[in-house]
Short mmCIF file of C-alpha atoms in Angstrom, two decimals:
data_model
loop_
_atom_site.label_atom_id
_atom_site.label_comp_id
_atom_site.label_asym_id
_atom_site.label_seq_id
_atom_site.Cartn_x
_atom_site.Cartn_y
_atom_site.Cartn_z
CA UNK A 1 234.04 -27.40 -38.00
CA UNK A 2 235.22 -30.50 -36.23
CA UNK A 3 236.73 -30.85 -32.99
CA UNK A 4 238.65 -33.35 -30.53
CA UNK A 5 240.12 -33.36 -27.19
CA UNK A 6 242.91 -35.02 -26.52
CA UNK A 7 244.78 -35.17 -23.42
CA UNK A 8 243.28 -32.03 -22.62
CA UNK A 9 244.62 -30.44 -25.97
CA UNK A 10 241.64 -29.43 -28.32
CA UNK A 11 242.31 -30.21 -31.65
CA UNK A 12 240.28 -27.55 -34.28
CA UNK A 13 239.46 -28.58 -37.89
CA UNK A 14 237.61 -25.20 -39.78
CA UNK A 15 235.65 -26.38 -43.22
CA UNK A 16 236.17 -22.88 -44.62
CA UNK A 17 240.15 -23.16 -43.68
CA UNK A 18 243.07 -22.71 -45.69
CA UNK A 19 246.01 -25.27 -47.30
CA UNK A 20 248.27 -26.92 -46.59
CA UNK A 21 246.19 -29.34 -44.63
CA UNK A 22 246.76 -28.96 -40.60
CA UNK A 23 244.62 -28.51 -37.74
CA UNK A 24 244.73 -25.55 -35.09
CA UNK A 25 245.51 -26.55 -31.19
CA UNK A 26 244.11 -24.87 -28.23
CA UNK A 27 246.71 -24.59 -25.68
CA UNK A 28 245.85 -23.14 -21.98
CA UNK A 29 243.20 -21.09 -24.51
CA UNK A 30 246.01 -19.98 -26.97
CA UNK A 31 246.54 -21.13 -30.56
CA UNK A 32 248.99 -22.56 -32.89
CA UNK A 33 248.87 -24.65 -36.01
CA UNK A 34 250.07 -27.85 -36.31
CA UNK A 35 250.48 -29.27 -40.43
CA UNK A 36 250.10 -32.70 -41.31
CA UNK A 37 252.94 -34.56 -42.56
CA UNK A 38 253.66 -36.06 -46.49
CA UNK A 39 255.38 -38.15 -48.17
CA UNK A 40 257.97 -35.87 -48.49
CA UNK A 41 257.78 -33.67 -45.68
CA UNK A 42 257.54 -34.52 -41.88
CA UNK A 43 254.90 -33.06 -39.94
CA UNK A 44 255.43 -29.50 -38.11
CA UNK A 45 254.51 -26.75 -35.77
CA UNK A 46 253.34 -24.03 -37.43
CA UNK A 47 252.69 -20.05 -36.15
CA UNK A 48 251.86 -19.90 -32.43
CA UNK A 49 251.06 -17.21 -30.09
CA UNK A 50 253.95 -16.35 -28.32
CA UNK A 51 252.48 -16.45 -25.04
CA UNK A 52 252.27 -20.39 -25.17
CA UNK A 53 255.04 -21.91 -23.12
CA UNK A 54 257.55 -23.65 -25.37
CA UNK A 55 257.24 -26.78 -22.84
CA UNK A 56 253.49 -26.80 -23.24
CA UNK A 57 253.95 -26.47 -27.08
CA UNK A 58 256.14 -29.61 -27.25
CA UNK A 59 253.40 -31.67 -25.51
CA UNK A 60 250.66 -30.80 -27.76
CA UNK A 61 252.95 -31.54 -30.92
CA UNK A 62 253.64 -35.02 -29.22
CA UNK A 63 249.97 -35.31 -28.59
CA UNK A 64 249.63 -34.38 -32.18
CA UNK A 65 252.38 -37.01 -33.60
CA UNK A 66 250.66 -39.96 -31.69
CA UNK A 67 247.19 -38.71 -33.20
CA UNK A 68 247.94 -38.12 -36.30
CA UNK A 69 246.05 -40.52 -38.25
CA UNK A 70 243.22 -40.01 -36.17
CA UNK A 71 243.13 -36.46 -36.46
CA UNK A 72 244.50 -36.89 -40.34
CA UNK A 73 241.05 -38.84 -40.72
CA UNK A 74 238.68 -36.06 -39.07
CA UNK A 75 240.68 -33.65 -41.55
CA UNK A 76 239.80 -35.86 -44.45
CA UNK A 77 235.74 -36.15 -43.19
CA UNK A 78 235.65 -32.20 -43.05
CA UNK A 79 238.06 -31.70 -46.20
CA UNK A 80 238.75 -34.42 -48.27
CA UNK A 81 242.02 -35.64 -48.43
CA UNK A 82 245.06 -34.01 -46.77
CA UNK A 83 247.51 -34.42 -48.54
CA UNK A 84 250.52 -32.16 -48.98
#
């Protein structure tokens, strides 16, 4: 597993996780998914616990747009490459 904090949003990467490439966010404790974009496809929330505040959501996916390559490149050290 790899891990970052950013702007108080952790960022999750699991090495025995699933495709398509993404990364899981920890909200106020709560999580939701968060998939990498492509080529072809722009990047996108993915399943969230309910309880997360739709305000609080849209933060961490803005969070997650201005990190992406970082967090793309963490992805890649635990996974290989992420593409779509």
């Amino acid at each position: 597993m790899a891990a970052k904090t950013i702007q108080g949003i952790r960022f999750n990467i699991y090495s025995n996780d699933h495709d398509p490439p993404h990364v899981d966010a920890e909200v106020d404790g709560m999580k939701m998914k968060m998939f990498f974009g492509s080529e072809t496809e722009p990047p996108e929330i993915g399943p969230m616990n309910p309880r997360i505040k739709r305000n609080d959501a849209n933060r961490a996916f803005r969070i997650f747009l201005d990190n992406e390559e970082t967090l793309k490149a963490l992805y890649e050290k635990v996974h290989g490459k992420a593409g779509k």
